[in-house]
GROMACS .gro file of C-alpha atoms in nm:
model
  494
    1MET     CA    1  -0.494   0.789  -4.337
    2VAL     CA    2  -0.579   1.040  -4.065
    3GLU     CA    3  -0.530   1.407  -4.154
    4ALA     CA    4  -0.197   1.562  -4.065
    5VAL     CA    5  -0.187   1.778  -3.757
    6PRO     CA    6  -0.203   2.147  -3.852
    7GLN     CA    7   0.122   2.325  -3.782
    8SER     CA    8  -0.013   2.680  -3.763
    9SER     CA    9  -0.256   2.836  -3.520
   10GLU     CA   10  -0.486   2.943  -3.802
   11GLU     CA   11  -0.518   2.587  -3.928
   12THR     CA   12  -0.579   2.463  -3.574
   13GLU     CA   13  -0.874   2.701  -3.548
   14ASP     CA   14  -1.029   2.510  -3.838
   15SER     CA   15  -0.981   2.158  -3.698
   16ALA     CA   16  -1.360   2.109  -3.708
   17ALA     CA   17  -1.351   2.193  -4.078
   18LEU     CA   18  -1.077   1.934  -4.127
   19GLY     CA   19  -1.328   1.679  -4.000
   20GLY     CA   20  -1.587   1.791  -4.252
   21TYR     CA   21  -1.791   2.015  -4.021
   22ARG     CA   22  -1.877   2.383  -4.019
   23PRO     CA   23  -1.712   2.530  -3.705
   24GLU     CA   24  -1.996   2.628  -3.469
   25LEU     CA   25  -1.849   2.603  -3.120
   26LYS     CA   26  -1.625   2.877  -2.982
   27ARG     CA   27  -1.261   2.804  -2.897
   28THR     CA   28  -1.204   2.950  -2.550
   29LEU     CA   29  -1.016   2.677  -2.360
   30GLY     CA   30  -0.644   2.721  -2.299
   31SER     CA   31  -0.399   2.450  -2.191
   32PHE     CA   32  -0.472   2.474  -1.816
   33GLN     CA   33  -0.847   2.484  -1.875
   34VAL     CA   34  -0.824   2.170  -2.086
   35PHE     CA   35  -0.618   1.998  -1.816
   36ALA     CA   36  -0.866   2.116  -1.552
   37ILE     CA   37  -1.154   1.954  -1.740
   38SER     CA   38  -0.993   1.610  -1.728
   39PHE     CA   39  -0.863   1.652  -1.373
   40ALA     CA   40  -1.201   1.775  -1.248
   41PHE     CA   41  -1.377   1.473  -1.393
   42ILE     CA   42  -1.132   1.245  -1.213
   43SER     CA   43  -1.158   1.454  -0.894
   44VAL     CA   44  -0.922   1.288  -0.647
   45ALA     CA   45  -1.078   1.439  -0.335
   46VAL     CA   46  -1.430   1.343  -0.441
   47GLY     CA   47  -1.329   0.989  -0.540
   48ILE     CA   48  -1.143   0.917  -0.217
   49PHE     CA   49  -1.409   1.086  -0.003
   50SER     CA   50  -1.679   0.867  -0.164
   51THR     CA   51  -1.503   0.528  -0.169
   52TYR     CA   52  -1.250   0.519   0.116
   53ASP     CA   53  -1.511   0.347   0.333
   54ASP     CA   54  -1.534   0.060   0.081
   55VAL     CA   55  -1.159   0.006   0.108
   56LEU     CA   56  -1.162  -0.004   0.490
   57GLN     CA   57  -1.467  -0.231   0.506
   58HIS     CA   58  -1.359  -0.485   0.246
   59ALA     CA   59  -0.978  -0.481   0.243
   60GLY     CA   60  -0.867  -0.282   0.545
   61PRO     CA   61  -0.618   0.008   0.537
   62VAL     CA   62  -0.367  -0.197   0.336
   63GLY     CA   63  -0.611  -0.181   0.046
   64ILE     CA   64  -0.503   0.176  -0.033
   65TRP     CA   65  -0.201   0.037  -0.220
   66LEU     CA   66  -0.438  -0.083  -0.490
   67TRP     CA   67  -0.465   0.285  -0.583
   68ALA     CA   68  -0.103   0.274  -0.706
   69LEU     CA   69  -0.181  -0.031  -0.920
   70ALA     CA   70  -0.488   0.140  -1.064
   71THR     CA   71  -0.283   0.451  -1.140
   72VAL     CA   72  -0.027   0.257  -1.343
   73GLY     CA   73  -0.298   0.074  -1.533
   74GLN     CA   74  -0.503   0.385  -1.608
   75VAL     CA   75  -0.192   0.577  -1.721
   76LEU     CA   76  -0.136   0.303  -1.980
   77VAL     CA   77  -0.495   0.345  -2.100
   78ALA     CA   78  -0.457   0.724  -2.106
   79LEU     CA   79  -0.144   0.694  -2.323
   80VAL     CA   80  -0.339   0.500  -2.584
   81VAL     CA   81  -0.636   0.738  -2.571
   82ALA     CA   82  -0.397   1.031  -2.612
   83GLN     CA   83  -0.262   0.875  -2.931
   84LEU     CA   84  -0.606   0.903  -3.089
   85ALA     CA   85  -0.687   1.243  -2.937
   86GLY     CA   86  -0.371   1.382  -3.097
   87ARG     CA   87  -0.491   1.281  -3.442
   88ILE     CA   88  -0.868   1.345  -3.443
   89ALA     CA   89  -0.964   1.658  -3.246
   90LEU     CA   90  -1.343   1.668  -3.270
   91SER     CA   91  -1.630   1.684  -3.020
   92GLY     CA   92  -1.743   1.332  -2.939
   93SER     CA   93  -1.399   1.177  -2.875
   94SER     CA   94  -1.434   0.798  -2.895
   95TYR     CA   95  -1.750   0.826  -3.109
   96GLN     CA   96  -1.553   1.023  -3.369
   97TRP     CA   97  -1.246   0.801  -3.349
   98ALA     CA   98  -1.441   0.480  -3.405
   99SER     CA   99  -1.664   0.633  -3.674
  100ARG     CA  100  -1.367   0.748  -3.877
  101LEU     CA  101  -1.120   0.468  -3.815
  102ALA     CA  102  -1.363   0.173  -3.817
  103SER     CA  103  -1.712   0.260  -3.943
  104PRO     CA  104  -2.005   0.488  -3.851
  105ARG     CA  105  -2.190   0.184  -3.714
  106VAL     CA  106  -1.907   0.095  -3.478
  107GLY     CA  107  -1.875   0.460  -3.382
  108TRP     CA  108  -2.243   0.471  -3.292
  109GLY     CA  109  -2.187   0.196  -3.034
  110PHE     CA  110  -1.901   0.391  -2.878
  111GLY     CA  111  -2.115   0.704  -2.867
  112TRP     CA  112  -2.415   0.534  -2.709
  113LEU     CA  113  -2.215   0.376  -2.429
  114THR     CA  114  -2.036   0.703  -2.358
  115PHE     CA  115  -2.365   0.890  -2.347
  116CYS     CA  116  -2.513   0.639  -2.101
  117TYR     CA  117  -2.211   0.660  -1.873
  118LEU     CA  118  -2.192   1.039  -1.871
  119ALA     CA  119  -2.567   1.095  -1.833
  120ILE     CA  120  -2.576   0.867  -1.529
  121ALA     CA  121  -2.259   1.025  -1.389
  122VAL     CA  122  -2.411   1.375  -1.403
  123THR     CA  123  -2.699   1.265  -1.180
  124ALA     CA  124  -2.478   1.055  -0.954
  125ILE     CA  125  -2.238   1.341  -0.885
  126ALA     CA  126  -2.520   1.588  -0.817
  127ASN     CA  127  -2.688   1.344  -0.579
  128ALA     CA  128  -2.359   1.274  -0.399
  129LEU     CA  129  -2.298   1.650  -0.368
  130ALA     CA  130  -2.638   1.689  -0.205
  131SER     CA  131  -2.629   1.392   0.032
  132GLN     CA  132  -2.259   1.357   0.117
  133ALA     CA  133  -2.139   1.717   0.120
  134LEU     CA  134  -2.407   1.987   0.129
  135MET     CA  135  -2.647   1.828   0.380
  136PRO     CA  136  -2.376   1.738   0.635
  137LEU     CA  137  -2.215   2.079   0.583
  138LEU     CA  138  -2.545   2.252   0.658
  139GLY     CA  139  -2.617   2.028   0.957
  140MET     CA  140  -2.915   1.862   0.791
  141GLU     CA  141  -3.023   1.513   0.895
  142PRO     CA  142  -2.994   1.241   0.627
  143ASP     CA  143  -3.315   1.227   0.424
  144GLU     CA  144  -3.350   1.080   0.077
  145GLY     CA  145  -3.637   1.307  -0.026
  146THR     CA  146  -3.449   1.621   0.072
  147ALA     CA  147  -3.136   1.497  -0.104
  148ARG     CA  148  -3.332   1.440  -0.424
  149ALA     CA  149  -3.487   1.786  -0.411
  150ILE     CA  150  -3.143   1.945  -0.364
  151THR     CA  151  -3.011   1.729  -0.649
  152LEU     CA  152  -3.272   1.869  -0.886
  153VAL     CA  153  -3.180   2.227  -0.790
  154ILE     CA  154  -2.812   2.152  -0.852
  155LEU     CA  155  -2.888   2.003  -1.194
  156VAL     CA  156  -3.089   2.309  -1.296
  157ILE     CA  157  -2.807   2.544  -1.192
  158GLN     CA  158  -2.546   2.337  -1.376
  159THR     CA  159  -2.761   2.329  -1.689
  160ALA     CA  160  -2.796   2.708  -1.684
  161LEU     CA  161  -2.418   2.750  -1.651
  162VAL     CA  162  -2.332   2.502  -1.927
  163VAL     CA  163  -2.588   2.664  -2.157
  164ALA     CA  164  -2.469   3.017  -2.080
  165SER     CA  165  -2.103   2.985  -2.176
  166THR     CA  166  -1.818   2.737  -2.206
  167ARG     CA  167  -1.593   3.011  -2.069
  168ILE     CA  168  -1.802   3.030  -1.750
  169VAL     CA  169  -1.785   2.653  -1.711
  170SER     CA  170  -1.410   2.671  -1.761
  171LEU     CA  171  -1.373   2.944  -1.498
  172ILE     CA  172  -1.579   2.752  -1.241
  173ASN     CA  173  -1.394   2.434  -1.318
  174SER     CA  174  -1.048   2.589  -1.300
  175THR     CA  175  -1.137   2.742  -0.963
  176ALA     CA  176  -1.265   2.408  -0.835
  177VAL     CA  177  -0.951   2.227  -0.956
  178GLY     CA  178  -0.721   2.487  -0.799
  179LEU     CA  179  -0.906   2.454  -0.471
  180GLU     CA  180  -0.897   2.074  -0.488
  181LEU     CA  181  -0.525   2.063  -0.561
  182THR     CA  182  -0.459   2.298  -0.269
  183LEU     CA  183  -0.692   2.099  -0.044
  184VAL     CA  184  -0.527   1.765  -0.111
  185VAL     CA  185  -0.173   1.897  -0.070
  186VAL     CA  186  -0.245   2.102   0.243
  187LEU     CA  187  -0.446   1.829   0.415
  188ALA     CA  188  -0.184   1.566   0.340
  189LEU     CA  189   0.096   1.782   0.479
  190THR     CA  190  -0.108   1.887   0.781
  191LEU     CA  191  -0.199   1.529   0.869
  192ALA     CA  192   0.164   1.422   0.836
  193ILE     CA  193   0.278   1.703   1.066
  194VAL     CA  194   0.007   1.637   1.326
  195VAL     CA  195   0.089   1.266   1.338
  196ALA     CA  196   0.461   1.338   1.367
  197VAL     CA  197   0.411   1.591   1.648
  198THR     CA  198   0.146   1.410   1.852
  199GLY     CA  199   0.254   1.053   1.784
  200ARG     CA  200  -0.112   0.959   1.740
  201GLY     CA  201  -0.138   0.733   1.441
  202SER     CA  202   0.077   0.453   1.310
  203LEU     CA  203   0.283   0.358   1.005
  204GLY     CA  204   0.167   0.005   1.077
  205ASN     CA  205  -0.174   0.103   0.943
  206LEU     CA  206  -0.027   0.089   0.595
  207THR     CA  207   0.003  -0.290   0.619
  208SER     CA  208  -0.300  -0.360   0.839
  209ARG     CA  209  -0.606  -0.552   0.723
  210GLY     CA  210  -0.812  -0.380   0.991
  211VAL     CA  211  -1.156  -0.530   1.049
  212THR     CA  212  -1.097  -0.780   0.766
  213GLU     CA  213  -0.807  -0.951   0.945
  214HIS     CA  214  -0.983  -1.287   0.966
  215ALA     CA  215  -1.234  -1.242   0.683
  216PRO     CA  216  -1.276  -1.550   0.463
  217HIS     CA  217  -1.231  -1.529   0.084
  218TYR     CA  218  -1.022  -1.215   0.122
  219PHE     CA  219  -0.793  -1.303  -0.169
  220ASP     CA  220  -1.056  -1.479  -0.383
  221VAL     CA  221  -1.180  -1.354  -0.718
  222GLY     CA  222  -1.457  -1.115  -0.620
  223GLY     CA  223  -1.329  -1.116  -0.261
  224GLY     CA  224  -1.258  -0.828  -0.026
  225LEU     CA  225  -0.922  -0.725  -0.168
  226MET     CA  226  -1.058  -0.714  -0.522
  227ILE     CA  227  -1.363  -0.512  -0.416
  228ALA     CA  228  -1.130  -0.246  -0.274
  229MET     CA  229  -1.000  -0.185  -0.625
  230ILE     CA  230  -1.323   0.009  -0.688
  231MET     CA  231  -1.166   0.323  -0.538
  232GLY     CA  232  -0.907   0.354  -0.813
  233LEU     CA  233  -1.120   0.216  -1.093
  234ALA     CA  234  -1.418   0.441  -1.015
  235THR     CA  235  -1.206   0.753  -0.961
  236LEU     CA  236  -0.933   0.745  -1.226
  237VAL     CA  237  -1.174   0.761  -1.521
  238GLY     CA  238  -1.316   1.037  -1.738
  239PHE     CA  239  -0.972   1.170  -1.829
  240ASP     CA  240  -1.085   1.167  -2.193
  241SER     CA  241  -1.355   1.425  -2.114
  242ALA     CA  242  -1.129   1.700  -2.248
  243ALA     CA  243  -1.145   1.531  -2.588
  244ASN     CA  244  -1.524   1.574  -2.585
  245LEU     CA  245  -1.467   1.949  -2.591
  246ALA     CA  246  -1.189   1.938  -2.850
  247GLU     CA  247  -1.366   2.182  -3.082
  248GLU     CA  248  -1.364   2.440  -2.802
  249ALA     CA  249  -0.995   2.400  -2.714
  250LYS     CA  250  -0.706   2.603  -2.845
  251ASP     CA  251  -0.433   2.396  -3.014
  252PRO     CA  252  -0.633   2.075  -2.945
  253PHE     CA  253  -0.393   1.837  -3.121
  254ARG     CA  254  -0.136   1.909  -2.852
  255SER     CA  255  -0.326   2.036  -2.548
  256ILE     CA  256  -0.581   1.752  -2.536
  257PRO     CA  257  -0.331   1.459  -2.526
  258ARG     CA  258  -0.121   1.637  -2.264
  259ALA     CA  259  -0.430   1.696  -2.051
  260ILE     CA  260  -0.540   1.333  -2.079
  261VAL     CA  261  -0.210   1.185  -1.964
  262GLY     CA  262  -0.116   1.466  -1.725
  263SER     CA  263  -0.446   1.454  -1.538
  264VAL     CA  264  -0.414   1.081  -1.463
  265VAL     CA  265  -0.052   1.113  -1.352
  266ALA     CA  266  -0.127   1.414  -1.131
  267ALA     CA  267  -0.437   1.252  -0.982
  268GLY     CA  268  -0.256   0.925  -0.920
  269VAL     CA  269   0.043   1.081  -0.743
  270LEU     CA  270  -0.159   1.328  -0.534
  271GLY     CA  271  -0.418   1.064  -0.447
  272MET     CA  272  -0.156   0.816  -0.328
  273ALA     CA  273   0.013   1.076  -0.109
  274PHE     CA  274  -0.321   1.180   0.041
  275LEU     CA  275  -0.422   0.818   0.107
  276VAL     CA  276  -0.096   0.739   0.283
  277CYS     CA  277  -0.122   1.044   0.512
  278LEU     CA  278  -0.491   0.978   0.575
  279THR     CA  279  -0.433   0.613   0.664
  280VAL     CA  280  -0.133   0.674   0.888
  281ALA     CA  281  -0.342   0.926   1.083
  282ILE     CA  282  -0.600   0.664   1.187
  283GLU     CA  283  -0.584   0.586   1.559
  284ASP     CA  284  -0.895   0.368   1.596
  285ILE     CA  285  -0.929   0.155   1.282
  286PRO     CA  286  -1.256  -0.021   1.379
  287GLY     CA  287  -1.414   0.307   1.486
  288VAL     CA  288  -1.318   0.492   1.169
  289THR     CA  289  -1.426   0.197   0.954
  290ALA     CA  290  -1.770   0.200   1.118
  291SER     CA  291  -1.825   0.573   1.061
  292GLU     CA  292  -2.048   0.698   0.780
  293SER     CA  293  -1.764   0.903   0.631
  294PRO     CA  294  -1.417   0.782   0.733
  295VAL     CA  295  -1.237   1.074   0.567
  296ALA     CA  296  -1.446   1.331   0.754
  297ALA     CA  297  -1.410   1.132   1.077
  298ILE     CA  298  -1.030   1.133   1.050
  299MET     CA  299  -1.027   1.507   0.983
  300ARG     CA  300  -1.256   1.572   1.279
  301GLU     CA  301  -1.047   1.363   1.518
  302ARG     CA  302  -0.709   1.490   1.405
  303LEU     CA  303  -0.775   1.851   1.302
  304GLY     CA  304  -1.099   1.944   1.478
  305PRO     CA  305  -1.462   1.997   1.371
  306GLU     CA  306  -1.387   2.326   1.194
  307THR     CA  307  -1.147   2.149   0.961
  308GLU     CA  308  -1.415   1.890   0.889
  309LYS     CA  309  -1.649   2.173   0.785
  310LEU     CA  310  -1.376   2.320   0.567
  311LEU     CA  311  -1.323   1.980   0.408
  312LEU     CA  312  -1.694   1.940   0.335
  313ALA     CA  313  -1.710   2.288   0.180
  314ALA     CA  314  -1.413   2.216  -0.045
  315ILE     CA  315  -1.556   1.876  -0.137
  316ALA     CA  316  -1.886   2.044  -0.227
  317VAL     CA  317  -1.704   2.282  -0.463
  318ALA     CA  318  -1.512   1.991  -0.617
  319PHE     CA  319  -1.835   1.793  -0.663
  320PHE     CA  320  -2.002   2.091  -0.830
  321GLY     CA  321  -1.711   2.154  -1.065
  322ALA     CA  322  -1.690   1.787  -1.161
  323GLY     CA  323  -2.063   1.762  -1.224
  324THR     CA  324  -2.063   2.074  -1.442
  325VAL     CA  325  -1.779   1.937  -1.654
  326VAL     CA  326  -1.949   1.600  -1.694
  327MET     CA  327  -2.271   1.770  -1.806
  328ALA     CA  328  -2.082   1.977  -2.064
  329SER     CA  329  -1.896   1.669  -2.184
  330CYS     CA  330  -2.215   1.465  -2.217
  331SER     CA  331  -2.391   1.740  -2.410
  332ARG     CA  332  -2.104   1.740  -2.663
  333ILE     CA  333  -2.143   1.366  -2.720
  334VAL     CA  334  -2.514   1.420  -2.790
  335PHE     CA  335  -2.433   1.715  -3.018
  336ALA     CA  336  -2.166   1.520  -3.207
  337MET     CA  337  -2.392   1.221  -3.273
  338ALA     CA  338  -2.691   1.439  -3.360
  339ARG     CA  339  -2.478   1.640  -3.602
  340ASP     CA  340  -2.433   1.316  -3.798
  341GLY     CA  341  -2.804   1.226  -3.771
  342ARG     CA  342  -2.741   0.937  -3.530
  343PHE     CA  343  -2.919   1.045  -3.213
  344PRO     CA  344  -3.292   1.061  -3.127
  345ALA     CA  345  -3.444   1.397  -3.228
  346HIS     CA  346  -3.115   1.475  -3.400
  347GLN     CA  347  -3.246   1.781  -3.585
  348MET     CA  348  -3.312   1.948  -3.251
  349MET     CA  349  -3.013   1.809  -3.060
  350ARG     CA  350  -2.762   1.937  -3.316
  351ARG     CA  351  -2.867   2.302  -3.276
  352VAL     CA  352  -2.607   2.547  -3.145
  353ASN     CA  353  -2.726   2.881  -3.011
  354PRO     CA  354  -2.564   3.156  -3.222
  355ARG     CA  355  -2.521   3.386  -2.921
  356THR     CA  356  -2.386   3.148  -2.655
  357ARG     CA  357  -2.221   2.912  -2.909
  358THR     CA  358  -2.336   2.616  -2.698
  359PRO     CA  359  -2.565   2.320  -2.785
  360ILE     CA  360  -2.865   2.417  -2.571
  361PRO     CA  361  -3.110   2.133  -2.659
  362ALA     CA  362  -2.840   1.870  -2.604
  363THR     CA  363  -2.762   2.019  -2.262
  364VAL     CA  364  -3.126   2.040  -2.159
  365LEU     CA  365  -3.163   1.672  -2.251
  366ILE     CA  366  -2.909   1.581  -1.981
  367LEU     CA  367  -3.118   1.775  -1.729
  368VAL     CA  368  -3.431   1.588  -1.840
  369VAL     CA  369  -3.255   1.253  -1.794
  370GLY     CA  370  -3.143   1.356  -1.445
  371VAL     CA  371  -3.491   1.466  -1.345
  372ALA     CA  372  -3.638   1.140  -1.476
  373LEU     CA  373  -3.389   0.933  -1.275
  374MET     CA  374  -3.448   1.132  -0.957
  375VAL     CA  375  -3.826   1.117  -0.983
  376SER     CA  376  -3.877   0.760  -1.107
  377LEU     CA  377  -3.610   0.543  -0.944
  378PRO     CA  378  -3.626   0.429  -0.580
  379GLY     CA  379  -3.309   0.453  -0.372
  380ASP     CA  380  -3.181   0.098  -0.426
  381ALA     CA  381  -3.244   0.110  -0.801
  382LEU     CA  382  -3.064   0.443  -0.831
  383LEU     CA  383  -2.766   0.306  -0.639
  384GLN     CA  384  -2.750   0.001  -0.867
  385LEU     CA  385  -2.764   0.226  -1.173
  386ILE     CA  386  -2.479   0.440  -1.041
  387THR     CA  387  -2.274   0.127  -0.972
  388ALA     CA  388  -2.343   0.010  -1.327
  389SER     CA  389  -2.190   0.334  -1.457
  390THR     CA  390  -1.849   0.226  -1.320
  391ILE     CA  391  -1.849  -0.073  -1.557
  392ILE     CA  392  -1.923   0.121  -1.877
  393PRO     CA  393  -1.596   0.324  -1.888
  394ALA     CA  394  -1.391   0.005  -1.875
  395LEU     CA  395  -1.592  -0.129  -2.170
  396VAL     CA  396  -1.537   0.190  -2.369
  397TYR     CA  397  -1.166   0.207  -2.287
  398GLY     CA  398  -1.117  -0.158  -2.377
  399ALA     CA  399  -1.295  -0.111  -2.710
  400THR     CA  400  -1.089   0.204  -2.778
  401ILE     CA  401  -0.765   0.014  -2.723
  402VAL     CA  402  -0.879  -0.267  -2.954
  403LEU     CA  403  -0.965  -0.002  -3.214
  404TYR     CA  404  -0.621   0.153  -3.180
  405LEU     CA  405  -0.446  -0.182  -3.217
  406ALA     CA  406  -0.651  -0.254  -3.529
  407VAL     CA  407  -0.575   0.075  -3.707
  408ARG     CA  408  -0.243   0.189  -3.565
  409ARG     CA  409  -0.045   0.097  -3.879
  410ARG     CA  410  -0.246   0.340  -4.091
  411LEU     CA  411  -0.232   0.630  -3.848
  412ASP     CA  412  -0.014   0.920  -3.962
  413ARG     CA  413   0.277   1.022  -3.743
  414ASN     CA  414   0.259   1.399  -3.730
  415LYS     CA  415   0.540   1.625  -3.625
  416GLY     CA  416   0.472   1.787  -3.289
  417ALA     CA  417   0.174   1.568  -3.204
  418PHE     CA  418   0.165   1.324  -2.913
  419ASP     CA  419   0.329   0.998  -3.022
  420LEU     CA  420   0.456   0.697  -2.827
  421GLY     CA  421   0.681   0.595  -3.114
  422ARG     CA  422   0.829   0.246  -3.079
  423PHE     CA  423   0.662   0.201  -2.740
  424GLU     CA  424   0.310   0.224  -2.881
  425LEU     CA  425   0.256  -0.150  -2.931
  426PRO     CA  426   0.378  -0.274  -2.591
  427VAL     CA  427   0.191   0.009  -2.415
  428ALA     CA  428  -0.130  -0.070  -2.602
  429ILE     CA  429  -0.105  -0.444  -2.529
  430CYS     CA  430  -0.038  -0.382  -2.160
  431ALA     CA  431  -0.329  -0.136  -2.150
  432LEU     CA  432  -0.561  -0.394  -2.303
  433VAL     CA  433  -0.455  -0.659  -2.052
  434TRP     CA  434  -0.514  -0.414  -1.770
  435THR     CA  435  -0.858  -0.316  -1.901
  436VAL     CA  436  -0.968  -0.679  -1.926
  437ALA     CA  437  -0.846  -0.735  -1.571
  438SER     CA  438  -1.036  -0.424  -1.460
  439LEU     CA  439  -1.358  -0.555  -1.608
  440VAL     CA  440  -1.311  -0.885  -1.426
  441MET     CA  441  -1.256  -0.700  -1.098
  442LEU     CA  442  -1.564  -0.485  -1.154
  443VAL     CA  443  -1.809  -0.761  -1.247
  444SER     CA  444  -1.685  -1.055  -1.037
  445PRO     CA  445  -1.818  -0.950  -0.691
  446SER     CA  446  -2.165  -1.087  -0.622
  447GLU     CA  447  -2.284  -0.730  -0.561
  448ALA     CA  448  -2.207  -0.651  -0.926
  449LEU     CA  449  -2.470  -0.886  -1.072
  450VAL     CA  450  -2.754  -0.634  -1.089
  451PRO     CA  451  -2.532  -0.346  -1.215
  452SER     CA  452  -2.396  -0.580  -1.484
  453LEU     CA  453  -2.750  -0.663  -1.592
  454ILE     CA  454  -2.830  -0.292  -1.606
  455VAL     CA  455  -2.537  -0.241  -1.843
  456VAL     CA  456  -2.671  -0.520  -2.062
  457GLY     CA  457  -3.011  -0.352  -2.052
  458LEU     CA  458  -2.866  -0.018  -2.163
  459ILE     CA  459  -2.691  -0.193  -2.451
  460VAL     CA  460  -3.019  -0.359  -2.551
  461VAL     CA  461  -3.204  -0.025  -2.544
  462GLY     CA  462  -2.933   0.125  -2.762
  463GLY     CA  463  -2.953  -0.176  -2.990
  464LEU     CA  464  -3.324  -0.115  -3.044
  465PHE     CA  465  -3.263   0.242  -3.153
  466PHE     CA  466  -2.975   0.122  -3.373
  467ALA     CA  467  -3.212  -0.127  -3.536
  468GLY     CA  468  -3.456   0.159  -3.595
  469LEU     CA  469  -3.183   0.354  -3.774
  470LEU     CA  470  -3.106   0.053  -3.993
  471LEU     CA  471  -3.472   0.017  -4.088
  472PHE     CA  472  -3.579   0.380  -4.128
  473ASN     CA  473  -3.265   0.591  -4.168
  474ARG     CA  474  -2.991   0.362  -4.292
  475GLN     CA  475  -2.820   0.651  -4.473
  476ALA     CA  476  -2.717   0.798  -4.137
  477LEU     CA  477  -2.518   0.484  -4.059
  478ASP     CA  478  -2.376   0.448  -4.410
  479THR     CA  479  -2.261   0.809  -4.448
  480GLU     CA  480  -1.917   0.927  -4.349
  481PRO     CA  481  -1.897   1.159  -4.046
  482GLY     CA  482  -1.917   1.522  -4.143
  483VAL     CA  483  -2.196   1.460  -4.393
  484THR     CA  484  -2.563   1.501  -4.311
  485VAL     CA  485  -2.841   1.311  -4.482
  486SER     CA  486  -3.156   1.493  -4.593
  487SER     CA  487  -3.501   1.340  -4.593
  488ASP     CA  488  -3.482   1.269  -4.967
  489GLY     CA  489  -3.156   1.077  -4.931
  490ASP     CA  490  -2.926   1.350  -5.060
  491THR     CA  491  -2.605   1.425  -4.873
  492ASP     CA  492  -2.454   1.760  -4.787
  493ALA     CA  493  -2.157   1.881  -4.588
  494VAL     CA  494  -2.245   1.967  -4.230
   0.00000   0.00000   0.00000
């Protein structure tokens, strides 16, 4: 059975100890900061800014309604994830849940996939910040080499911040989230008012197929309408990132589940309202669809070039906040796995600096991965890798739901903790159905073949390291989490 949720603040401070670990990370994150971590990872403004063009090109304006469907589905997934987060509050989230509720070997698979996804996402967000926000904001012409150089600078700055202090990361992130929330609400209201006053725009856009009006295979599996689902599926993920920092959160058994569910609900509602106002404001659908950045084009046409600059500046801040959170979250996955002796160079990666109380080697590793990707991969290969990273979360969420369904009968029901009660089974089943459908939608388009193969390749690479552990360090995979294995085979509490 899973440990009961502590009912006093003093016991909550020792939640790491309840998992068998010596508390090393510093608890500095309050309820809003925890929510901000999950919301920043989702980042409504960034997600819509980056993928709205895909919707217009493949499904037309009517495709925005798929966002509502994705919101409902991802809320179901978040409810299941919150059930586990409310019972096991340790850095590493799904890695810890699977290790403790299934086996360390199963948990290793969860951890590896999560690491791959987050490490790629850190680089992807930094590169998007450089090429889609900073360069246009500064009036720089598109240039891949320049974008990569700026990306490396961004990664170095984010690494320094994550290493310096979790409190600093929290402050930056909370500021970015506050700005993003304000941005989305203000822009949505302003667009609605401008359209109402000027009469330029149309409610008919909400049901228009735009440039795809006569496109063949529109409703087919892998067709245009299904491709447009990428906006919701690629944006409404990462809500479990708060759970990766559970050992740095105050009252994690309660604050983490609330942040997970609340962030998806807030992002879904705000995103839908923004999309509706944005779409109604379009006057020339073919022209906007053909632009490099439809969101910026709409802002420029409706609110003027200065508003477009303001939008780009706010998007840049949102990108930076999201990337910083993802880096911190990824470093905690590395730290959690290394603490159990299940990550390459684990003796180094598990180290926590006594002054900053942050895992410095694990954070620097994420920087090294980003630099390697920027330097070694050509543009097309990098794009395919980033696309592949949208498939991995669906795999992890699906596996997490299966895990929950398998162990739910032996999970304690703790007073005050997040609990779906009698609705847990139907919610979990619906979430699993949705996740399977999401995977089909992500891998069925012909453009998804190479990204799908990349995911398989990442699994194979992880499998090779896993085989190495079985051959040369089997104790690490046979030992319960919270116990470290010495070179002579003896075990000690971490």
